[in-house]
Short mmCIF file of C-alpha atoms in Angstrom, two decimals:
data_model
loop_
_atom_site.label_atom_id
_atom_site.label_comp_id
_atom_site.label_asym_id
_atom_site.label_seq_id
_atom_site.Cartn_x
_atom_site.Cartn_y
_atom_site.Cartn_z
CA UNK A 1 -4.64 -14.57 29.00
CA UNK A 2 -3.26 -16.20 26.06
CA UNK A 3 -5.67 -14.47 22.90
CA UNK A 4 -6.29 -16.18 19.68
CA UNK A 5 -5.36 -13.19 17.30
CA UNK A 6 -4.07 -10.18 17.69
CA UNK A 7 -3.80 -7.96 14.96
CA UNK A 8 -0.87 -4.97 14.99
CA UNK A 9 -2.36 -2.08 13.59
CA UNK A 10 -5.84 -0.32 13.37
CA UNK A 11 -5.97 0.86 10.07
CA UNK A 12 -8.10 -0.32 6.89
CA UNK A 13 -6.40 -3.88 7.22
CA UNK A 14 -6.49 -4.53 10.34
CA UNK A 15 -9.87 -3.32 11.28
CA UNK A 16 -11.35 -5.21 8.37
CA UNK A 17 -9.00 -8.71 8.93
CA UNK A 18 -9.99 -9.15 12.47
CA UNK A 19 -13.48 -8.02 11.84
CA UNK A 20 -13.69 -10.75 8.98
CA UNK A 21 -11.76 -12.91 12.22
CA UNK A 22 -14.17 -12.82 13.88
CA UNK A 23 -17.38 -13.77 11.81
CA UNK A 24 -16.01 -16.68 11.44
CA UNK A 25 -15.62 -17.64 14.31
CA UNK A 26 -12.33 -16.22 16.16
CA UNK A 27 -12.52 -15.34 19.64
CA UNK A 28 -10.77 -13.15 22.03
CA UNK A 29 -9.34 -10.57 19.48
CA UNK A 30 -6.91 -7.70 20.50
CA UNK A 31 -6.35 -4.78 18.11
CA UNK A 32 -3.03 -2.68 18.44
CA UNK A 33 -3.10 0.88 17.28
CA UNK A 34 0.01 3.14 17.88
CA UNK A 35 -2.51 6.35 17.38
CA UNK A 36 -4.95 7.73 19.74
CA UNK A 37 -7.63 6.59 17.35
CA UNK A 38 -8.61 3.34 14.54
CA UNK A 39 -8.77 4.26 11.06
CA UNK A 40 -5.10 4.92 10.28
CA UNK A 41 -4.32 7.32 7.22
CA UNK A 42 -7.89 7.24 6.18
CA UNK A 43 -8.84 9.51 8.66
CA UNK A 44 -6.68 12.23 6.91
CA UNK A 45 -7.99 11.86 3.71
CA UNK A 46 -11.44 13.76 3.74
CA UNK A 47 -11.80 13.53 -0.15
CA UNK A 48 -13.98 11.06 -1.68
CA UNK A 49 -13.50 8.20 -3.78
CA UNK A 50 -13.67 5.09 -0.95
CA UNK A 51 -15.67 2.54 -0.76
CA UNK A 52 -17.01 2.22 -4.69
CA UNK A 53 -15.83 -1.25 -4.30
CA UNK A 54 -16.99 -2.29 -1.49
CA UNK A 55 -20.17 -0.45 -0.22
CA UNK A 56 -20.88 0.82 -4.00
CA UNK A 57 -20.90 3.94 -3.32
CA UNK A 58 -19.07 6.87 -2.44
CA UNK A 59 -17.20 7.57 0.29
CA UNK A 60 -14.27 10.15 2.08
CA UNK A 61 -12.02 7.99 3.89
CA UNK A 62 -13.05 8.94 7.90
CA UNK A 63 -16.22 7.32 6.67
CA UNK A 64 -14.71 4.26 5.29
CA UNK A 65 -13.33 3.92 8.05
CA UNK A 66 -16.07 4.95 10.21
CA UNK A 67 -17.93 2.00 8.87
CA UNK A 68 -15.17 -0.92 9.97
CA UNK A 69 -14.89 1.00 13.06
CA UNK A 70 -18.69 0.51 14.08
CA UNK A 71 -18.61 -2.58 12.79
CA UNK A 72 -15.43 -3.61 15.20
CA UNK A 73 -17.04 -1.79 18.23
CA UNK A 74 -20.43 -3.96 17.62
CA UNK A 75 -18.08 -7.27 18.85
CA UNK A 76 -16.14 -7.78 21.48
CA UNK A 77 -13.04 -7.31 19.44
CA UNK A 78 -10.20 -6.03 22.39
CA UNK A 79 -8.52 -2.64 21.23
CA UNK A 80 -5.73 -0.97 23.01
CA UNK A 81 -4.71 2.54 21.64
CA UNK A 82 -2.12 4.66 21.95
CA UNK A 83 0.25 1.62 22.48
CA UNK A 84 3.46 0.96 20.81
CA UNK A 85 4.66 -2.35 19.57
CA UNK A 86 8.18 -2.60 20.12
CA UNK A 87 8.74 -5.96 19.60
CA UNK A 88 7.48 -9.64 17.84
CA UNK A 89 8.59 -13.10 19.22
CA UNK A 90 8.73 -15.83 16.63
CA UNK A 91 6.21 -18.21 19.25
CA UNK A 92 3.82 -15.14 18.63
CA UNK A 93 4.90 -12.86 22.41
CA UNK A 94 4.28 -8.85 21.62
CA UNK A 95 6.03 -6.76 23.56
CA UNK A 96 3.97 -3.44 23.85
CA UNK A 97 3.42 -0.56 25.39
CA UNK A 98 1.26 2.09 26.83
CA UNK A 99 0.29 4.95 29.30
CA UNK A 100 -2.30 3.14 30.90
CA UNK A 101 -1.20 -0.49 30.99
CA UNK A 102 2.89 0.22 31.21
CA UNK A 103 4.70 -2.68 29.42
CA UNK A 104 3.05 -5.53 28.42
CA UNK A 105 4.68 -8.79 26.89
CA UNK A 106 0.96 -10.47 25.36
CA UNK A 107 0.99 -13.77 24.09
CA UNK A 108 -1.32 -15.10 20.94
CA UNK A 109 -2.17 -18.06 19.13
CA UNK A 110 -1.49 -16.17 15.84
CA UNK A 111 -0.56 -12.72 14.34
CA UNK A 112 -1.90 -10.36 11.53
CA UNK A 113 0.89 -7.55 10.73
CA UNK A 114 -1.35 -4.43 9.52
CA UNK A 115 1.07 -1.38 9.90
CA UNK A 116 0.70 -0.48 6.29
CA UNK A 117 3.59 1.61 4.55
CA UNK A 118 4.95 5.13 5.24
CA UNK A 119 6.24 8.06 2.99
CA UNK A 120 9.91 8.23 1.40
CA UNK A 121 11.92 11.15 2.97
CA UNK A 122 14.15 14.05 1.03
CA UNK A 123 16.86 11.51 2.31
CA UNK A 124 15.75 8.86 1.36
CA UNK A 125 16.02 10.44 -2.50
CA UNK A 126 18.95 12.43 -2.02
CA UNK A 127 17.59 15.56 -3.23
CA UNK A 128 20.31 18.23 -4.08
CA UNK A 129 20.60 21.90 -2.44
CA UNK A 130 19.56 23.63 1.09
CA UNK A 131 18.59 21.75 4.10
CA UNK A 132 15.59 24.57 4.86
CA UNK A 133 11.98 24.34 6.23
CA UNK A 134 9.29 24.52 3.93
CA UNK A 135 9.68 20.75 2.79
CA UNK A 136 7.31 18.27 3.89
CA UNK A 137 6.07 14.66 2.50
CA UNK A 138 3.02 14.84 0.92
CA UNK A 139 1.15 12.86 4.00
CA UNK A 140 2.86 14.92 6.71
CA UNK A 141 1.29 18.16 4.97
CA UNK A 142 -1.89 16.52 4.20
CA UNK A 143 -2.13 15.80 7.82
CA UNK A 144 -1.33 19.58 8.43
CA UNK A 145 -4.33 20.60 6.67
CA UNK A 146 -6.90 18.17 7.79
CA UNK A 147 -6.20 17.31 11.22
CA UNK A 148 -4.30 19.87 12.54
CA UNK A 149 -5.66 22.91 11.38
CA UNK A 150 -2.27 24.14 9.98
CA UNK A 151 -1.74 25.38 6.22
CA UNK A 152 2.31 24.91 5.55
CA UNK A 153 2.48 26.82 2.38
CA UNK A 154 1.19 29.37 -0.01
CA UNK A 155 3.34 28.87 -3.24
CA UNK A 156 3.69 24.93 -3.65
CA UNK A 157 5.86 23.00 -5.74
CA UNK A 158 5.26 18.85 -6.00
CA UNK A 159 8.17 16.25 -6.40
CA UNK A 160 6.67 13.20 -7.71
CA UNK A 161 3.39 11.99 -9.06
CA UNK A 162 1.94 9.58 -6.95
CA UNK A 163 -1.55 9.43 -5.70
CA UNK A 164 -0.93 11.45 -2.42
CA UNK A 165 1.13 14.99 -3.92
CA UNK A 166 -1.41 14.30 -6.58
CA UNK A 167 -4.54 15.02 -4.06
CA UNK A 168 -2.87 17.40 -2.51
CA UNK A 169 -1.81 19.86 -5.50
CA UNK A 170 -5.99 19.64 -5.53
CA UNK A 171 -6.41 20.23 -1.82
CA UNK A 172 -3.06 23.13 -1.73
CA UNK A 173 -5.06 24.94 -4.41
CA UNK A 174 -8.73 24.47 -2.62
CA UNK A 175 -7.36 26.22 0.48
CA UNK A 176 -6.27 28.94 -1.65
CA UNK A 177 -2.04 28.11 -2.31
CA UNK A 178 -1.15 28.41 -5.54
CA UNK A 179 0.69 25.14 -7.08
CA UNK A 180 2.94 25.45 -9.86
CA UNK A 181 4.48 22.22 -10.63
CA UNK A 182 4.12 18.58 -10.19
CA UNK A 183 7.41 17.47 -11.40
CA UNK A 184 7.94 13.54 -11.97
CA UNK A 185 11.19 12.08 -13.07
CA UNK A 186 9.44 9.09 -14.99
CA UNK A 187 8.20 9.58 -18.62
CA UNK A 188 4.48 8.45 -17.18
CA UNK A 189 2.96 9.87 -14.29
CA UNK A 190 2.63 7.40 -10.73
CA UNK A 191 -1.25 7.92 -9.96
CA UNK A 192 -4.27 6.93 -10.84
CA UNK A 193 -5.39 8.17 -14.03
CA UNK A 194 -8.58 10.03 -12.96
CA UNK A 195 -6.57 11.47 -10.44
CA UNK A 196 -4.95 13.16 -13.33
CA UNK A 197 -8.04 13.97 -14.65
CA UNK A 198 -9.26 15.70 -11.22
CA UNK A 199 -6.34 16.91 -9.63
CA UNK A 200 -4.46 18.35 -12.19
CA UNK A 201 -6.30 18.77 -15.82
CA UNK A 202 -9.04 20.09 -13.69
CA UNK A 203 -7.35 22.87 -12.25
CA UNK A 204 -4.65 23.53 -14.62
CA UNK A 205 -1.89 22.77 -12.46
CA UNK A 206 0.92 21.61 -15.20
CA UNK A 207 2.48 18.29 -15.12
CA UNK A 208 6.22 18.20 -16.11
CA UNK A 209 7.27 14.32 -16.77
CA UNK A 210 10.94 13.61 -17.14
CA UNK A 211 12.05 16.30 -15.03
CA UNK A 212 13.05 16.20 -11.39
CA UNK A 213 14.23 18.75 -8.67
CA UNK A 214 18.03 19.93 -8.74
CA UNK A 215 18.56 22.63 -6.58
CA UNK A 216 16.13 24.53 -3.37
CA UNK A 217 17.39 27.59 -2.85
CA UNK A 218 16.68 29.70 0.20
CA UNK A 219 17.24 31.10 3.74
CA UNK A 220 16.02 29.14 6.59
CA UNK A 221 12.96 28.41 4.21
CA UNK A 222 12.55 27.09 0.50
CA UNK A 223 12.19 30.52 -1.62
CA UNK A 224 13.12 28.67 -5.11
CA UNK A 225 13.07 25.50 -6.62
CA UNK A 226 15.07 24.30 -9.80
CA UNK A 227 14.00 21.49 -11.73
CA UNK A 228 15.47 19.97 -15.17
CA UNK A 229 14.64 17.69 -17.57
CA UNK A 230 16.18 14.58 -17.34
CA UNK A 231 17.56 11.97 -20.47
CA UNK A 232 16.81 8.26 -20.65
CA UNK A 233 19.41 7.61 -17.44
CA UNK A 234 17.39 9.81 -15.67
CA UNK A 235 20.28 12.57 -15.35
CA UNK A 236 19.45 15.91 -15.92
CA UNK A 237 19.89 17.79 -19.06
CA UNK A 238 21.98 21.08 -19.19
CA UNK A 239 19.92 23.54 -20.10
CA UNK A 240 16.75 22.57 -19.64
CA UNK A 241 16.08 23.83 -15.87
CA UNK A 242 13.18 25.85 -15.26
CA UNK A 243 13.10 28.07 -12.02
CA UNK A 244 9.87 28.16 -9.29
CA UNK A 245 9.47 31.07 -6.88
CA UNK A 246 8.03 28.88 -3.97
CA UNK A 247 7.77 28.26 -0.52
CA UNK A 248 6.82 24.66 0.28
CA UNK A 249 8.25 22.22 -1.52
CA UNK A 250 6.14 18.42 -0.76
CA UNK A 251 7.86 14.70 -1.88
CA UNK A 252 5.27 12.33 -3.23
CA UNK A 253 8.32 10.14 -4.24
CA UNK A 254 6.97 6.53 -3.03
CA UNK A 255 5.71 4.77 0.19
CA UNK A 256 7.52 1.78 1.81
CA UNK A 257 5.89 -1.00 4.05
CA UNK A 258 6.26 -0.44 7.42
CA UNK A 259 8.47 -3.81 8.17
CA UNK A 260 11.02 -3.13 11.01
CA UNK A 261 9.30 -5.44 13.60
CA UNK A 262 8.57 -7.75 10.70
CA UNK A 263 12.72 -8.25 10.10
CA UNK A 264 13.37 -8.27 13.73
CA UNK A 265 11.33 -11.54 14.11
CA UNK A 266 12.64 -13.12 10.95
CA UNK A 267 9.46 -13.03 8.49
CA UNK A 268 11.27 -13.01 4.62
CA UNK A 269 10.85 -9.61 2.96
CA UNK A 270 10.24 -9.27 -0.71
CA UNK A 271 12.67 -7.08 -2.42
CA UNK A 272 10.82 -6.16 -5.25
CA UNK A 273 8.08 -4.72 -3.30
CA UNK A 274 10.09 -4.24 0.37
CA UNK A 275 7.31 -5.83 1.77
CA UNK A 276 6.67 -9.48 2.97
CA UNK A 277 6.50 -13.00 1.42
CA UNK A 278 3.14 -14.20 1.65
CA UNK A 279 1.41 -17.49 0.98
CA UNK A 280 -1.94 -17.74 -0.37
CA UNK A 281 -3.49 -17.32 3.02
CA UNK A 282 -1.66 -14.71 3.71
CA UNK A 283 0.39 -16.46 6.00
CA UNK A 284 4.54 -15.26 6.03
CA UNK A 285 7.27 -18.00 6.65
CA UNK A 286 6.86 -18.07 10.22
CA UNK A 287 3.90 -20.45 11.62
CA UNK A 288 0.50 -18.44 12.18
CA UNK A 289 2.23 -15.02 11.41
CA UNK A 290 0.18 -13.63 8.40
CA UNK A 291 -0.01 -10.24 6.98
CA UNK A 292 -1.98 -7.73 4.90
CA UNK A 293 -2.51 -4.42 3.36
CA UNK A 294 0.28 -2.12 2.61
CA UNK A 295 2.76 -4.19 5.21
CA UNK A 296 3.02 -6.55 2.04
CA UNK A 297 2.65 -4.50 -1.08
CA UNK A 298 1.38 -0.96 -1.80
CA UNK A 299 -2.18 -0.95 -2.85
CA UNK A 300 -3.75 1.90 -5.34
CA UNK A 301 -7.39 1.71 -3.83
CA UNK A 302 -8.40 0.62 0.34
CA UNK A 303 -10.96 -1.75 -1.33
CA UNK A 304 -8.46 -3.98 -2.27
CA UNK A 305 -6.42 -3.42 1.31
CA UNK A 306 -10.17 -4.70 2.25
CA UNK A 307 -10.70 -7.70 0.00
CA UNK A 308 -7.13 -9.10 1.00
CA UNK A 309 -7.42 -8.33 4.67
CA UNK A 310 -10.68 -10.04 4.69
CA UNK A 311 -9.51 -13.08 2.69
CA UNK A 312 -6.53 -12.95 5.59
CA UNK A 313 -9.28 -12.93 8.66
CA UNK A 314 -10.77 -15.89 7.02
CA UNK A 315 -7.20 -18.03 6.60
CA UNK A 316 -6.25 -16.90 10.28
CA UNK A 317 -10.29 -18.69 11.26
CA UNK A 318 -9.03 -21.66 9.15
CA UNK A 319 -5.58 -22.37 10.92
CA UNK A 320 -6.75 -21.85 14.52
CA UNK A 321 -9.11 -24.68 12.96
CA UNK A 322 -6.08 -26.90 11.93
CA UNK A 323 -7.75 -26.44 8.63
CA UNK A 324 -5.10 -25.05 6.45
CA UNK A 325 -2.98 -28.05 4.80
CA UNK A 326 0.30 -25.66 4.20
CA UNK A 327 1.81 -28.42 1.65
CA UNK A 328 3.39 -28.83 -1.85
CA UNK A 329 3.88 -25.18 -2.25
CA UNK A 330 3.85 -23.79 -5.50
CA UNK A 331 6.02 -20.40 -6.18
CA UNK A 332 4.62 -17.52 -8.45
CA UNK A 333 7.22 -15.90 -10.46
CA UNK A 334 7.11 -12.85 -12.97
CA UNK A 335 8.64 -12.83 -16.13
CA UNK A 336 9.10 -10.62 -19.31
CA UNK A 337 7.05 -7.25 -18.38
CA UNK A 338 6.39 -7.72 -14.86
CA UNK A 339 7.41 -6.16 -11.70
CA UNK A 340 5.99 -7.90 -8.61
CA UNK A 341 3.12 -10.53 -8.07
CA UNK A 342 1.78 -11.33 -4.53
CA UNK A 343 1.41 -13.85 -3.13
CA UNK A 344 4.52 -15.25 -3.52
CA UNK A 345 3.69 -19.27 -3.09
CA UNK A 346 0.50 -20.76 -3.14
CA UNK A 347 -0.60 -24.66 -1.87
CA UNK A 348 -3.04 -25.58 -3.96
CA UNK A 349 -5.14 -27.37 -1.28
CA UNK A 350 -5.69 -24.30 1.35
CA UNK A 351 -7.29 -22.72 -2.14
CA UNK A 352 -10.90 -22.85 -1.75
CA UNK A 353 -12.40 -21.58 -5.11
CA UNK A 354 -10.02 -19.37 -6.29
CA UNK A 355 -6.85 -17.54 -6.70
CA UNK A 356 -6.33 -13.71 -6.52
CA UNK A 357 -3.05 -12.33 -7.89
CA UNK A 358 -2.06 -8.95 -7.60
CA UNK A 359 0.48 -7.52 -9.84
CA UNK A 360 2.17 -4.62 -11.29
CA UNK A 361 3.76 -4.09 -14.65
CA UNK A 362 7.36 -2.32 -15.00
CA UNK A 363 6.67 0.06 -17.64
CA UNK A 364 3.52 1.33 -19.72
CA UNK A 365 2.22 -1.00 -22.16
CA UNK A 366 -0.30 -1.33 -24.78
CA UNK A 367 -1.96 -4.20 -26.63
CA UNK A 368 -0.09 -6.78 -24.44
CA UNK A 369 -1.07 -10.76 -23.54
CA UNK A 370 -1.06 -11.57 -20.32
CA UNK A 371 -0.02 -15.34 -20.04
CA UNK A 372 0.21 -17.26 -17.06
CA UNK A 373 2.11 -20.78 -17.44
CA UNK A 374 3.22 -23.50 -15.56
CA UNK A 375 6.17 -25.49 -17.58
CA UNK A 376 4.13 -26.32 -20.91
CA UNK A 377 0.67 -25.65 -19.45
CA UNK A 378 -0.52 -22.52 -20.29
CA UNK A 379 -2.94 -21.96 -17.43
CA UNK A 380 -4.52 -18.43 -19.11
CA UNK A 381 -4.27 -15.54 -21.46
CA UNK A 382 -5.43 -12.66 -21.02
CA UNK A 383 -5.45 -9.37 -23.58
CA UNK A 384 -4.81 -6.24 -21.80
CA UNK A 385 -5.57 -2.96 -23.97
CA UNK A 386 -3.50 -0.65 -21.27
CA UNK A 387 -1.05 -1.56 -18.63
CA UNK A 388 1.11 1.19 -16.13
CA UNK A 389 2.88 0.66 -13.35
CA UNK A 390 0.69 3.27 -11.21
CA UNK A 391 -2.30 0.60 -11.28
CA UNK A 392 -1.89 -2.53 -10.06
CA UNK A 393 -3.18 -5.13 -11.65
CA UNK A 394 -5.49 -8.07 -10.55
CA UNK A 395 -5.79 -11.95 -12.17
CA UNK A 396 -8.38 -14.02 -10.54
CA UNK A 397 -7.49 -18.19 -11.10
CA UNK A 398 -10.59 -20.73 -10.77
CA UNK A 399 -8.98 -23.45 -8.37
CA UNK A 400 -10.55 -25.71 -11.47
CA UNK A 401 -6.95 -24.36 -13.55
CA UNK A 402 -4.32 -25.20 -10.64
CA UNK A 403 -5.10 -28.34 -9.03
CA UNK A 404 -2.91 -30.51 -11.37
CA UNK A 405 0.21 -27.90 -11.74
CA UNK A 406 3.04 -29.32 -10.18
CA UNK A 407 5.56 -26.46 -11.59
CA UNK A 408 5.98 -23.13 -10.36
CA UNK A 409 3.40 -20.24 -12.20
CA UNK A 410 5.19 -17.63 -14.21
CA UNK A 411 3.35 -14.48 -14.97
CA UNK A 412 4.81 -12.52 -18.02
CA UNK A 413 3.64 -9.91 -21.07
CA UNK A 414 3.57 -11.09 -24.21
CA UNK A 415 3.25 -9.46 -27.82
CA UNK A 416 -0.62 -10.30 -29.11
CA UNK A 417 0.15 -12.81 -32.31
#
């Protein structure tokens, strides 16, 4: 059987982009999870704060999840767990496989990648002193706690500020551990604001910016961790280190999209973001190969991963329809200010009322413009009051403002006059 989609991944994405497949009209749908159940990381993260977006209201993340999950399981959507993608032909072949069905090279009319993004490693960082147990990536210990049953520390130190180490300094010290630190080497901290608010502030668990971890000390497992402040070249300052009894040290030092079977067919990567070049349908340079989620960029909140996914389902509908035009593309560059923007290139014509951009700035900013031109056309301005890298960043373009442009959009931060 030759299917018409089949989506890699069984996560927030991909549950919600072949759900939104399938409304409109997709047939014969296969889901591949690697895990022994859908959801993907939100079925670690039992703290609320999902959904506001899209359900308006309040949700953990197993029910997020939950409610895709039901909603995929009402259709005759094909899902195939526990199963391992080990490979991606460029005419759309998946090699896979499982315990039940062995290996299995499935062919498809199209693709969705949805493997999200996984955790940066102590390696990956180069992180000086001991090579001892006792340090874990934030995920890996969150997983600990709420799936397994396991609690991997008592006296916790955090590298890095991110959304993840932030939760779990919050969830360490609700299970009775005692944090100490959440050291970041930038000047601003890499989460969400009110996860400042309600992870730290809340529980008086001190935030030291501009420092970073030089030396973990111990035998067999982490007993100390040294951390200095660090100058403008981010090297650390003599002088300045401060010493932490500890025994668990966690890294919540960045997440990467999960892209190895997207090089191995060919599909461009992005190296701003290490994730993939999309179009404005979501579709990557290889015909009927589309993406979403945090395979192309790392989102702050899973209702975006659920707006774009869905917005994907529907373009995946529209080319098994012949009904994408895929002409006179239009790139989307960033100037002055900004990091990243996604998509990459846009046609005009497979736009059908308007353009989402997503975005993230490259430094904290206050009392910017945001101006979008195309050669002399200035297509929109838009005054920001506060801009930081940690939230990304989200310009929505009526189709009426970009269906004469015939140069390429750039996207940059401007002083207000």
């Amino acid at each position: 059987m030759i299917y018409d989609l089949i989506v890699v991944g069984g996560g927030p994405a991909g549950l919600a982009a072949a759900y939104e497949a399938y409304i409109n009209g997709v047939n014969n749908i296969l889901i591949i999870e690697r895990d022994k159940e859908l959801g993907g990381i939100l079925n670690q993260c039992i703290h609320n704060g999902f959904g506001l977006h899209t359900f308006k209201e309040e949700l953990t993340g197993p029910e997020y999840a939950d409610r895709f999950i039901k909603l995929v399981k009402d259709t005759n959507i094909e899902v195939k767990l526990d199963t391992m993608v080990l490979e991606i032909e460029e005419d759309k072949k998946i090699h896979a496989i499982n315990t039940e069905d062995g290996y299995m090279i499935l062919e498809s009319k199209s693709i969705i990648l949805a493997m999200g993004c996984r955790e940066r490693t102590r390696g990956a960082i180069g992180i000086p002193g001991d090579r001892l147990s006792g340090i874990f990536t934030a995920g890996a210990a969150q997983r600990y706690i709420n799936i397994e049953g396991y609690m991997p520390g008592k006296e916790v130190v955090i590298l890095g500020s991110g959304d993840i180490g932030l939760i779990m300094a919050r969830r360490m010290t609700l299970e009775g551990a005692k944090v100490k630190a959440v050291v970041e080497l930038m000047p601003y901290s890499n989460g969400l604001n009110r996860n400042i608010v309600q992870c730290l502030e809340d529980y008086d668990i001190p935030l030291y910016l501009s420092h970073t971890v030089i030396d973990i000390i111990g035998d067999n497992r982490v007993e100390k961790v040294i951390i200095s402040k660090v100058d403008e070249n981010k090297k650390p300052v003599k002088g300045s280190e401060i010493e932490f009894m500890c025994d668990i040290l966690l890294l919540s030092v960045g997440l990467i999209p999960e892209n190895e079977l997207s090089k191995k067919v060919g599909v461009n990567l992005d190296n701003r973001t290490n994730g993939l070049i999309v179009t404005e349908s979501m579709e990557t340079n290889i015909d009927g190969i589309f993406a979403c989620g945090n395979v192309v960029h790392v989102h702050d909140l899973v209702d975006f991963v659920t707006e774009e996914a869905r917005h994907t389902g529907k373009a995946v509908a529209k080319y098994l329809n012949n009904n994408l035009e895929k002409k006179a593309y239009i790139n989307i560059k960033n100037a002055n200010g900004i990091n990243y923007t996604v998509p990459q290139k846009i046609s005009i014509d497979d736009i059908e009322d308007k353009l989402t951009i997503f975005m993230r700035v490259n430094n904290v900013y206050k009392d910017k413009i945001l101006k979008i031109t195309s050669g002399e056309k200035i297509v929109q301005i838009l005054k920001k009051k506060h801009l930081t890298p940690s939230e990304m960043e989200r310009v929505i373009l009526k189709k009426d403002l970009l269906k004469d442009l015939k140069d390429d959009i750039v996207i940059s931060l401007e002083e207000v006059n």
